[in-house]
Amino acid sequence: MSTVKRPIIAIDGPAGSGKSTTARLVAEKLHLMHIDTGAMYRAVALKMLKHGVELTDKEQLQKLLDSTMVTQKESADGLRILLDSVDVTDDIRTPEISLWVGPVSEHPVVREHLVKWQRELGQAGGVVLEGRDIGTVVFPDADLKIFLIADVHVRALRRRKEMLARGIDQPVEEVEDALAARDERDSTREYSPLRKADDAAEVDTTHMTIGDQVDAIVKLALKLGSK
Ligand code: DC
């Protein structure tokens, strides 16, 4: 990358399309910082649940957001997510949080707050951000925008494997139904729905390995320098 030294790379797509692993490896290869924005929504959802804050209580919600800090830490086994300095990496990936994060991430107060955090984190560049609205809302001028897609059954199989590795055994049919419901919810919501930015490169990962996905994106990123 000769001219775009500290690029902003946006990777968006539905749940289970391989965003997290791909973003982590692309960031590693290009020596950039990986930011998992979905984990931020999950951490906020977890804190609301713990503190019994309802989505209808705007005042409490704003108070909670103002006193919350979500940070990330690189570790040998991947990105660790810290909520107010406590490691919640595993706690935010339970089926309960996966359900609850839907309505939480739709709330305009939550979105406004988290988009601000994400812009602050990414504005200096040198980042790979993954999420649903990075290329459309958070960084519409990102240097490279990728939209990952994959067949829902293949995504369910991948998600189940990840969950099994964390000791959660959920039948694949249930995982698939939950993913399809989240796709629907994420793409039809009023604020920042999941959609491909007009200038994003679509990568269908149904028949690709993680290695293929990473190589394809790294190749596109390396071309940025010669633009
Ligand atoms: O990628 P994930 O499954 O960890 O995302 C968790 C939830 O957060 C999911 O319901 C979509 C939402 N999300 C969002 O609305 N905007 C983002 N930039 C990232 C995630």
PDB file of C-alpha atoms and ligand atoms in Angstrom:
ATOM      1  CA  MET A   1       0.000   0.000   0.000  1.00  0.00           C
ATOM      2  CA  SER A   2       2.053   2.928  -1.172  1.00  0.00           C
ATOM      3  CA  THR A   3      -0.464   5.790  -1.266  1.00  0.00           C
ATOM      4  CA  VAL A   4      -3.130   4.610   1.196  1.00  0.00           C
ATOM      5  CA  LYS A   5      -0.889   3.907   4.175  1.00  0.00           C
ATOM      6  CA  ARG A   6      -3.523   3.874   6.871  1.00  0.00           C
ATOM      7  CA  PRO A   7      -6.645   2.702   5.077  1.00  0.00           C
ATOM      8  CA  ILE A   8     -10.105   2.274   6.483  1.00  0.00           C
ATOM      9  CA  ILE A   9     -11.402  -1.113   5.371  1.00  0.00           C
ATOM     10  CA  ALA A  10     -15.107  -1.821   5.929  1.00  0.00           C
ATOM     11  CA  ILE A  11     -16.352  -5.401   5.993  1.00  0.00           C
ATOM     12  CA  ASP A  12     -20.127  -5.743   6.228  1.00  0.00           C
ATOM     13  CA  GLY A  13     -22.441  -8.686   5.825  1.00  0.00           C
ATOM     14  CA  PRO A  14     -24.989 -10.913   7.545  1.00  0.00           C
ATOM     15  CA  ALA A  15     -24.357 -13.055  10.625  1.00  0.00           C
ATOM     16  CA  GLY A  16     -22.215 -16.100   9.938  1.00  0.00           C
ATOM     17  CA  SER A  17     -20.775 -14.843   6.650  1.00  0.00           C
ATOM     18  CA  GLY A  18     -17.295 -15.140   8.131  1.00  0.00           C
ATOM     19  CA  LYS A  19     -16.787 -11.448   8.864  1.00  0.00           C
ATOM     20  CA  SER A  20     -15.022 -11.804  12.193  1.00  0.00           C
ATOM     21  CA  THR A  21     -12.436 -14.386  11.202  1.00  0.00           C
ATOM     22  CA  THR A  22     -11.890 -12.716   7.846  1.00  0.00           C
ATOM     23  CA  ALA A  23     -11.531  -9.246   9.358  1.00  0.00           C
ATOM     24  CA  ARG A  24      -9.115 -10.544  11.996  1.00  0.00           C
ATOM     25  CA  LEU A  25      -6.882 -12.267   9.453  1.00  0.00           C
ATOM     26  CA  VAL A  26      -6.996  -9.409   6.930  1.00  0.00           C
ATOM     27  CA  ALA A  27      -6.004  -7.013   9.717  1.00  0.00           C
ATOM     28  CA  GLU A  28      -3.190  -9.336  10.787  1.00  0.00           C
ATOM     29  CA  LYS A  29      -1.812  -9.666   7.253  1.00  0.00           C
ATOM     30  CA  LEU A  30      -1.923  -5.933   6.596  1.00  0.00           C
ATOM     31  CA  HIS A  31      -0.807  -4.904  10.107  1.00  0.00           C
ATOM     32  CA  LEU A  32      -4.015  -3.002  10.762  1.00  0.00           C
ATOM     33  CA  MET A  33      -6.270  -2.844  13.807  1.00  0.00           C
ATOM     34  CA  HIS A  34      -9.348  -5.071  13.795  1.00  0.00           C
ATOM     35  CA  ILE A  35     -12.540  -3.579  15.215  1.00  0.00           C
ATOM     36  CA  ASP A  36     -15.524  -5.863  15.798  1.00  0.00           C
ATOM     37  CA  THR A  37     -18.503  -3.503  15.986  1.00  0.00           C
ATOM     38  CA  GLY A  38     -21.015  -6.336  16.541  1.00  0.00           C
ATOM     39  CA  ALA A  39     -19.193  -7.146  19.783  1.00  0.00           C
ATOM     40  CA  MET A  40     -19.833  -3.566  20.939  1.00  0.00           C
ATOM     41  CA  TYR A  41     -23.586  -3.952  20.423  1.00  0.00           C
ATOM     42  CA  ARG A  42     -23.434  -7.314  22.202  1.00  0.00           C
ATOM     43  CA  ALA A  43     -21.539  -5.862  25.169  1.00  0.00           C
ATOM     44  CA  VAL A  44     -24.092  -3.061  25.543  1.00  0.00           C
ATOM     45  CA  ALA A  45     -26.914  -5.636  25.319  1.00  0.00           C
ATOM     46  CA  LEU A  46     -25.240  -7.704  28.062  1.00  0.00           C
ATOM     47  CA  LYS A  47     -24.876  -4.690  30.347  1.00  0.00           C
ATOM     48  CA  MET A  48     -28.516  -3.666  29.831  1.00  0.00           C
ATOM     49  CA  LEU A  49     -29.636  -7.177  30.697  1.00  0.00           C
ATOM     50  CA  LYS A  50     -27.462  -7.275  33.823  1.00  0.00           C
ATOM     51  CA  HIS A  51     -28.700  -3.884  35.010  1.00  0.00           C
ATOM     52  CA  GLY A  52     -32.320  -4.496  34.030  1.00  0.00           C
ATOM     53  CA  VAL A  53     -32.430  -1.416  31.781  1.00  0.00           C
ATOM     54  CA  GLU A  54     -35.393  -1.459  29.400  1.00  0.00           C
ATOM     55  CA  LEU A  55     -35.234  -0.144  25.848  1.00  0.00           C
ATOM     56  CA  THR A  56     -38.270   2.010  26.574  1.00  0.00           C
ATOM     57  CA  ASP A  57     -36.436   3.856  29.367  1.00  0.00           C
ATOM     58  CA  LYS A  58     -34.474   6.368  27.296  1.00  0.00           C
ATOM     59  CA  GLU A  59     -33.054   8.201  30.297  1.00  0.00           C
ATOM     60  CA  GLN A  60     -31.620   5.070  31.942  1.00  0.00           C
ATOM     61  CA  LEU A  61     -30.370   3.852  28.596  1.00  0.00           C
ATOM     62  CA  GLN A  62     -28.480   7.088  27.942  1.00  0.00           C
ATOM     63  CA  LYS A  63     -27.060   6.991  31.488  1.00  0.00           C
ATOM     64  CA  LEU A  64     -25.895   3.430  30.967  1.00  0.00           C
ATOM     65  CA  LEU A  65     -24.263   4.277  27.637  1.00  0.00           C
ATOM     66  CA  ASP A  66     -22.529   7.344  29.087  1.00  0.00           C
ATOM     67  CA  SER A  67     -20.982   5.219  31.830  1.00  0.00           C
ATOM     68  CA  THR A  68     -19.966   2.283  29.638  1.00  0.00           C
ATOM     69  CA  MET A  69     -16.602   1.516  28.145  1.00  0.00           C
ATOM     70  CA  VAL A  70     -16.158  -1.255  25.604  1.00  0.00           C
ATOM     71  CA  THR A  71     -12.588  -1.970  24.573  1.00  0.00           C
ATOM     72  CA  GLN A  72     -10.781  -4.677  22.676  1.00  0.00           C
ATOM     73  CA  LYS A  73      -7.554  -6.491  23.375  1.00  0.00           C
ATOM     74  CA  GLU A  74      -5.625  -8.660  20.953  1.00  0.00           C
ATOM     75  CA  SER A  75      -4.654 -12.034  22.398  1.00  0.00           C
ATOM     76  CA  ALA A  76      -3.170 -15.282  21.118  1.00  0.00           C
ATOM     77  CA  ASP A  77      -6.670 -16.803  20.797  1.00  0.00           C
ATOM     78  CA  GLY A  78      -8.201 -13.815  19.036  1.00  0.00           C
ATOM     79  CA  LEU A  79      -9.829 -10.561  19.996  1.00  0.00           C
ATOM     80  CA  ARG A  80     -10.931 -10.246  23.652  1.00  0.00           C
ATOM     81  CA  ILE A  81     -13.816  -7.889  24.414  1.00  0.00           C
ATOM     82  CA  LEU A  82     -13.742  -5.916  27.658  1.00  0.00           C
ATOM     83  CA  LEU A  83     -16.846  -4.348  29.137  1.00  0.00           C
ATOM     84  CA  ASP A  84     -15.848  -1.770  31.762  1.00  0.00           C
ATOM     85  CA  SER A  85     -12.473  -3.586  31.956  1.00  0.00           C
ATOM     86  CA  VAL A  86     -14.031  -7.053  32.510  1.00  0.00           C
ATOM     87  CA  ASP A  87     -13.469  -9.732  29.864  1.00  0.00           C
ATOM     88  CA  VAL A  88     -16.915 -10.632  28.452  1.00  0.00           C
ATOM     89  CA  THR A  89     -15.737 -12.322  25.227  1.00  0.00           C
ATOM     90  CA  ASP A  90     -17.626 -15.548  25.964  1.00  0.00           C
ATOM     91  CA  ASP A  91     -20.598 -13.983  27.787  1.00  0.00           C
ATOM     92  CA  ILE A  92     -21.602 -11.921  24.732  1.00  0.00           C
ATOM     93  CA  ARG A  93     -21.866 -14.941  22.394  1.00  0.00           C
ATOM     94  CA  THR A  94     -24.657 -16.865  24.125  1.00  0.00           C
ATOM     95  CA  PRO A  95     -27.948 -17.561  22.265  1.00  0.00           C
ATOM     96  CA  GLU A  96     -29.681 -15.284  24.814  1.00  0.00           C
ATOM     97  CA  ILE A  97     -27.498 -12.299  23.903  1.00  0.00           C
ATOM     98  CA  SER A  98     -27.773 -13.135  20.186  1.00  0.00           C
ATOM     99  CA  LEU A  99     -31.545 -12.736  20.542  1.00  0.00           C
ATOM    100  CA  TRP A 100     -31.514  -9.676  22.765  1.00  0.00           C
ATOM    101  CA  VAL A 101     -28.907  -7.777  20.741  1.00  0.00           C
ATOM    102  CA  GLY A 102     -31.354  -7.492  17.807  1.00  0.00           C
ATOM    103  CA  PRO A 103     -33.740  -5.009  19.436  1.00  0.00           C
ATOM    104  CA  VAL A 104     -30.850  -3.313  21.271  1.00  0.00           C
ATOM    105  CA  SER A 105     -28.958  -2.639  18.043  1.00  0.00           C
ATOM    106  CA  GLU A 106     -32.116  -1.228  16.433  1.00  0.00           C
ATOM    107  CA  HIS A 107     -32.512   1.471  19.039  1.00  0.00           C
ATOM    108  CA  PRO A 108     -31.575   4.910  17.642  1.00  0.00           C
ATOM    109  CA  VAL A 109     -30.039   6.054  20.962  1.00  0.00           C
ATOM    110  CA  VAL A 110     -27.778   2.981  21.030  1.00  0.00           C
ATOM    111  CA  ARG A 111     -26.864   3.305  17.351  1.00  0.00           C
ATOM    112  CA  GLU A 112     -26.022   6.979  17.605  1.00  0.00           C
ATOM    113  CA  HIS A 113     -23.766   6.347  20.590  1.00  0.00           C
ATOM    114  CA  LEU A 114     -21.961   3.349  19.134  1.00  0.00           C
ATOM    115  CA  VAL A 115     -21.482   4.877  15.691  1.00  0.00           C
ATOM    116  CA  LYS A 116     -19.750   7.783  17.466  1.00  0.00           C
ATOM    117  CA  TRP A 117     -17.419   5.365  19.315  1.00  0.00           C
ATOM    118  CA  GLN A 118     -16.661   3.554  16.079  1.00  0.00           C
ATOM    119  CA  ARG A 119     -15.836   6.764  14.214  1.00  0.00           C
ATOM    120  CA  GLU A 120     -13.539   7.871  17.023  1.00  0.00           C
ATOM    121  CA  LEU A 121     -11.744   4.534  16.954  1.00  0.00           C
ATOM    122  CA  GLY A 122     -11.390   4.365  13.192  1.00  0.00           C
ATOM    123  CA  GLN A 123     -10.967   7.926  11.988  1.00  0.00           C
ATOM    124  CA  ALA A 124      -7.163   7.881  12.100  1.00  0.00           C
ATOM    125  CA  GLY A 125      -7.215   4.928   9.694  1.00  0.00           C
ATOM    126  CA  GLY A 126      -5.158   1.767   9.776  1.00  0.00           C
ATOM    127  CA  VAL A 127      -8.271  -0.232  10.632  1.00  0.00           C
ATOM    128  CA  VAL A 128     -10.472  -3.081   9.476  1.00  0.00           C
ATOM    129  CA  LEU A 129     -13.963  -2.569  10.848  1.00  0.00           C
ATOM    130  CA  GLU A 130     -16.570  -5.278  10.561  1.00  0.00           C
ATOM    131  CA  GLY A 131     -20.296  -4.884  11.057  1.00  0.00           C
ATOM    132  CA  ARG A 132     -23.539  -4.199   9.226  1.00  0.00           C
ATOM    133  CA  ASP A 133     -23.404  -0.486   8.422  1.00  0.00           C
ATOM    134  CA  ILE A 134     -19.706   0.342   8.277  1.00  0.00           C
ATOM    135  CA  GLY A 135     -19.596   1.062   4.542  1.00  0.00           C
ATOM    136  CA  THR A 136     -23.016   2.725   4.460  1.00  0.00           C
ATOM    137  CA  VAL A 137     -23.166   4.801   7.668  1.00  0.00           C
ATOM    138  CA  VAL A 138     -20.101   4.670   9.908  1.00  0.00           C
ATOM    139  CA  PHE A 139     -17.473   5.249   7.199  1.00  0.00           C
ATOM    140  CA  PRO A 140     -19.242   5.917   3.873  1.00  0.00           C
ATOM    141  CA  ASP A 141     -15.863   7.154   2.537  1.00  0.00           C
ATOM    142  CA  ALA A 142     -13.931   4.027   3.545  1.00  0.00           C
ATOM    143  CA  ASP A 143     -10.992   3.226   1.253  1.00  0.00           C
ATOM    144  CA  LEU A 144     -12.239  -0.310   0.646  1.00  0.00           C
ATOM    145  CA  LYS A 145     -15.712  -1.731   1.207  1.00  0.00           C
ATOM    146  CA  ILE A 146     -16.419  -5.438   1.221  1.00  0.00           C
ATOM    147  CA  PHE A 147     -19.867  -7.013   1.472  1.00  0.00           C
ATOM    148  CA  LEU A 148     -19.628 -10.677   2.459  1.00  0.00           C
ATOM    149  CA  ILE A 149     -22.539 -12.980   1.717  1.00  0.00           C
ATOM    150  CA  ALA A 150     -23.072 -16.764   1.999  1.00  0.00           C
ATOM    151  CA  ASP A 151     -25.890 -19.264   1.780  1.00  0.00           C
ATOM    152  CA  VAL A 152     -27.855 -19.335   5.070  1.00  0.00           C
ATOM    153  CA  HIS A 153     -27.431 -23.107   5.576  1.00  0.00           C
ATOM    154  CA  VAL A 154     -23.670 -22.853   5.168  1.00  0.00           C
ATOM    155  CA  ARG A 155     -23.643 -19.930   7.606  1.00  0.00           C
ATOM    156  CA  ALA A 156     -25.663 -21.988  10.118  1.00  0.00           C
ATOM    157  CA  LEU A 157     -23.173 -24.862   9.894  1.00  0.00           C
ATOM    158  CA  ARG A 158     -20.275 -22.472  10.489  1.00  0.00           C
ATOM    159  CA  ARG A 159     -22.023 -20.768  13.388  1.00  0.00           C
ATOM    160  CA  ARG A 160     -22.875 -24.128  15.001  1.00  0.00           C
ATOM    161  CA  LYS A 161     -19.237 -25.187  14.800  1.00  0.00           C
ATOM    162  CA  GLU A 162     -18.153 -21.963  16.516  1.00  0.00           C
ATOM    163  CA  MET A 163     -20.780 -22.446  19.227  1.00  0.00           C
ATOM    164  CA  LEU A 164     -19.767 -26.079  19.811  1.00  0.00           C
ATOM    165  CA  ALA A 165     -16.186 -24.930  20.330  1.00  0.00           C
ATOM    166  CA  ARG A 166     -17.549 -22.766  23.157  1.00  0.00           C
ATOM    167  CA  GLY A 167     -19.547 -25.663  24.609  1.00  0.00           C
ATOM    168  CA  ILE A 168     -22.970 -24.569  23.268  1.00  0.00           C
ATOM    169  CA  ASP A 169     -24.804 -27.397  21.489  1.00  0.00           C
ATOM    170  CA  GLN A 170     -27.763 -26.024  19.504  1.00  0.00           C
ATOM    171  CA  PRO A 171     -29.381 -28.031  16.650  1.00  0.00           C
ATOM    172  CA  VAL A 172     -28.395 -26.716  13.222  1.00  0.00           C
ATOM    173  CA  GLU A 173     -32.059 -26.132  12.267  1.00  0.00           C
ATOM    174  CA  GLU A 174     -32.471 -23.809  15.237  1.00  0.00           C
ATOM    175  CA  VAL A 175     -29.249 -21.977  14.407  1.00  0.00           C
ATOM    176  CA  GLU A 176     -30.421 -21.558  10.802  1.00  0.00           C
ATOM    177  CA  ASP A 177     -33.864 -20.276  11.847  1.00  0.00           C
ATOM    178  CA  ALA A 178     -32.259 -17.800  14.236  1.00  0.00           C
ATOM    179  CA  LEU A 179     -29.871 -16.584  11.518  1.00  0.00           C
ATOM    180  CA  ALA A 180     -32.688 -16.181   8.982  1.00  0.00           C
ATOM    181  CA  ALA A 181     -34.711 -14.229  11.545  1.00  0.00           C
ATOM    182  CA  ARG A 182     -31.727 -11.964  12.269  1.00  0.00           C
ATOM    183  CA  ASP A 183     -31.087 -11.424   8.542  1.00  0.00           C
ATOM    184  CA  GLU A 184     -34.679 -10.308   8.158  1.00  0.00           C
ATOM    185  CA  ARG A 185     -34.494  -8.098  11.211  1.00  0.00           C
ATOM    186  CA  ASP A 186     -31.114  -6.561  10.335  1.00  0.00           C
ATOM    187  CA  SER A 187     -32.099  -5.771   6.754  1.00  0.00           C
ATOM    188  CA  THR A 188     -35.587  -4.389   7.373  1.00  0.00           C
ATOM    189  CA  ARG A 189     -34.954  -2.261  10.452  1.00  0.00           C
ATOM    190  CA  GLU A 190     -35.585   1.451  10.243  1.00  0.00           C
ATOM    191  CA  TYR A 191     -32.131   2.692  11.282  1.00  0.00           C
ATOM    192  CA  SER A 192     -29.013   1.641   9.358  1.00  0.00           C
ATOM    193  CA  PRO A 193     -30.422  -1.525   7.804  1.00  0.00           C
ATOM    194  CA  LEU A 194     -27.958  -4.110   6.558  1.00  0.00           C
ATOM    195  CA  ARG A 195     -27.389  -3.399   2.890  1.00  0.00           C
ATOM    196  CA  LYS A 196     -24.523  -3.443   0.456  1.00  0.00           C
ATOM    197  CA  ALA A 197     -23.048  -0.011  -0.233  1.00  0.00           C
ATOM    198  CA  ASP A 198     -23.213   0.813  -3.950  1.00  0.00           C
ATOM    199  CA  ASP A 199     -19.432   0.907  -4.169  1.00  0.00           C
ATOM    200  CA  ALA A 200     -18.783  -2.250  -2.092  1.00  0.00           C
ATOM    201  CA  ALA A 201     -17.229  -5.365  -3.598  1.00  0.00           C
ATOM    202  CA  GLU A 202     -19.510  -8.346  -2.980  1.00  0.00           C
ATOM    203  CA  VAL A 203     -17.720 -11.552  -1.987  1.00  0.00           C
ATOM    204  CA  ASP A 204     -19.843 -14.730  -1.843  1.00  0.00           C
ATOM    205  CA  THR A 205     -18.111 -17.020   0.649  1.00  0.00           C
ATOM    206  CA  THR A 206     -20.469 -20.020   0.306  1.00  0.00           C
ATOM    207  CA  HIS A 207     -17.839 -22.109  -1.433  1.00  0.00           C
ATOM    208  CA  MET A 208     -14.748 -20.293  -0.228  1.00  0.00           C
ATOM    209  CA  THR A 209     -12.390 -21.201   2.573  1.00  0.00           C
ATOM    210  CA  ILE A 210     -11.400 -18.548   5.070  1.00  0.00           C
ATOM    211  CA  GLY A 211      -7.981 -18.504   3.395  1.00  0.00           C
ATOM    212  CA  ASP A 212      -9.593 -17.752   0.000  1.00  0.00           C
ATOM    213  CA  GLN A 213     -11.685 -14.938   1.495  1.00  0.00           C
ATOM    214  CA  VAL A 214      -8.729 -13.366   3.204  1.00  0.00           C
ATOM    215  CA  ASP A 215      -6.562 -13.574   0.067  1.00  0.00           C
ATOM    216  CA  ALA A 216      -9.296 -12.003  -2.073  1.00  0.00           C
ATOM    217  CA  ILE A 217      -9.680  -9.040   0.286  1.00  0.00           C
ATOM    218  CA  VAL A 218      -5.951  -8.566   0.843  1.00  0.00           C
ATOM    219  CA  LYS A 219      -5.506  -8.479  -2.930  1.00  0.00           C
ATOM    220  CA  LEU A 220      -8.132  -5.707  -3.214  1.00  0.00           C
ATOM    221  CA  ALA A 221      -6.504  -3.816  -0.341  1.00  0.00           C
ATOM    222  CA  LEU A 222      -3.085  -4.006  -1.936  1.00  0.00           C
ATOM    223  CA  LYS A 223      -4.513  -2.538  -5.140  1.00  0.00           C
ATOM    224  CA  LEU A 224      -5.499   0.585  -3.177  1.00  0.00           C
ATOM    225  CA  GLY A 225      -1.895   1.690  -3.213  1.00  0.00           C
ATOM    226  CA  SER A 226      -1.739   1.722  -6.990  1.00  0.00           C
ATOM    227  CA  LYS A 227      -4.978   3.693  -7.519  1.00  0.00           C
TER     228      LYS A 227
HETATM  229  O1   DC B   1     -21.940  -9.480  14.035  1.00  0.00           O
HETATM  230  P1   DC B   1     -22.693  -9.860  15.305  1.00  0.00           P
HETATM  231  O2   DC B   1     -23.581 -11.057  15.166  1.00  0.00           O
HETATM  232  O3   DC B   1     -21.807  -9.984  16.492  1.00  0.00           O
HETATM  233  O4   DC B   1     -23.666  -8.596  15.574  1.00  0.00           O
HETATM  234  C1   DC B   1     -24.492  -8.531  16.706  1.00  0.00           C
HETATM  235  C2   DC B   1     -25.735  -7.684  16.422  1.00  0.00           C
HETATM  236  O5   DC B   1     -25.390  -6.322  16.272  1.00  0.00           O
HETATM  237  C3   DC B   1     -26.533  -8.071  15.176  1.00  0.00           C
HETATM  238  O6   DC B   1     -27.904  -8.200  15.519  1.00  0.00           O
HETATM  239  C4   DC B   1     -26.367  -6.934  14.229  1.00  0.00           C
HETATM  240  C5   DC B   1     -25.939  -5.791  15.096  1.00  0.00           C
HETATM  241  N1   DC B   1     -24.931  -4.955  14.480  1.00  0.00           N
HETATM  242  C6   DC B   1     -25.344  -3.765  13.945  1.00  0.00           C
HETATM  243  O7   DC B   1     -26.529  -3.458  13.969  1.00  0.00           O
HETATM  244  N2   DC B   1     -24.434  -2.918  13.393  1.00  0.00           N
HETATM  245  C7   DC B   1     -23.138  -3.247  13.351  1.00  0.00           C
HETATM  246  N3   DC B   1     -22.265  -2.403  12.809  1.00  0.00           N
HETATM  247  C8   DC B   1     -22.704  -4.485  13.872  1.00  0.00           C
HETATM  248  C9   DC B   1     -23.636  -5.325  14.430  1.00  0.00           C
END
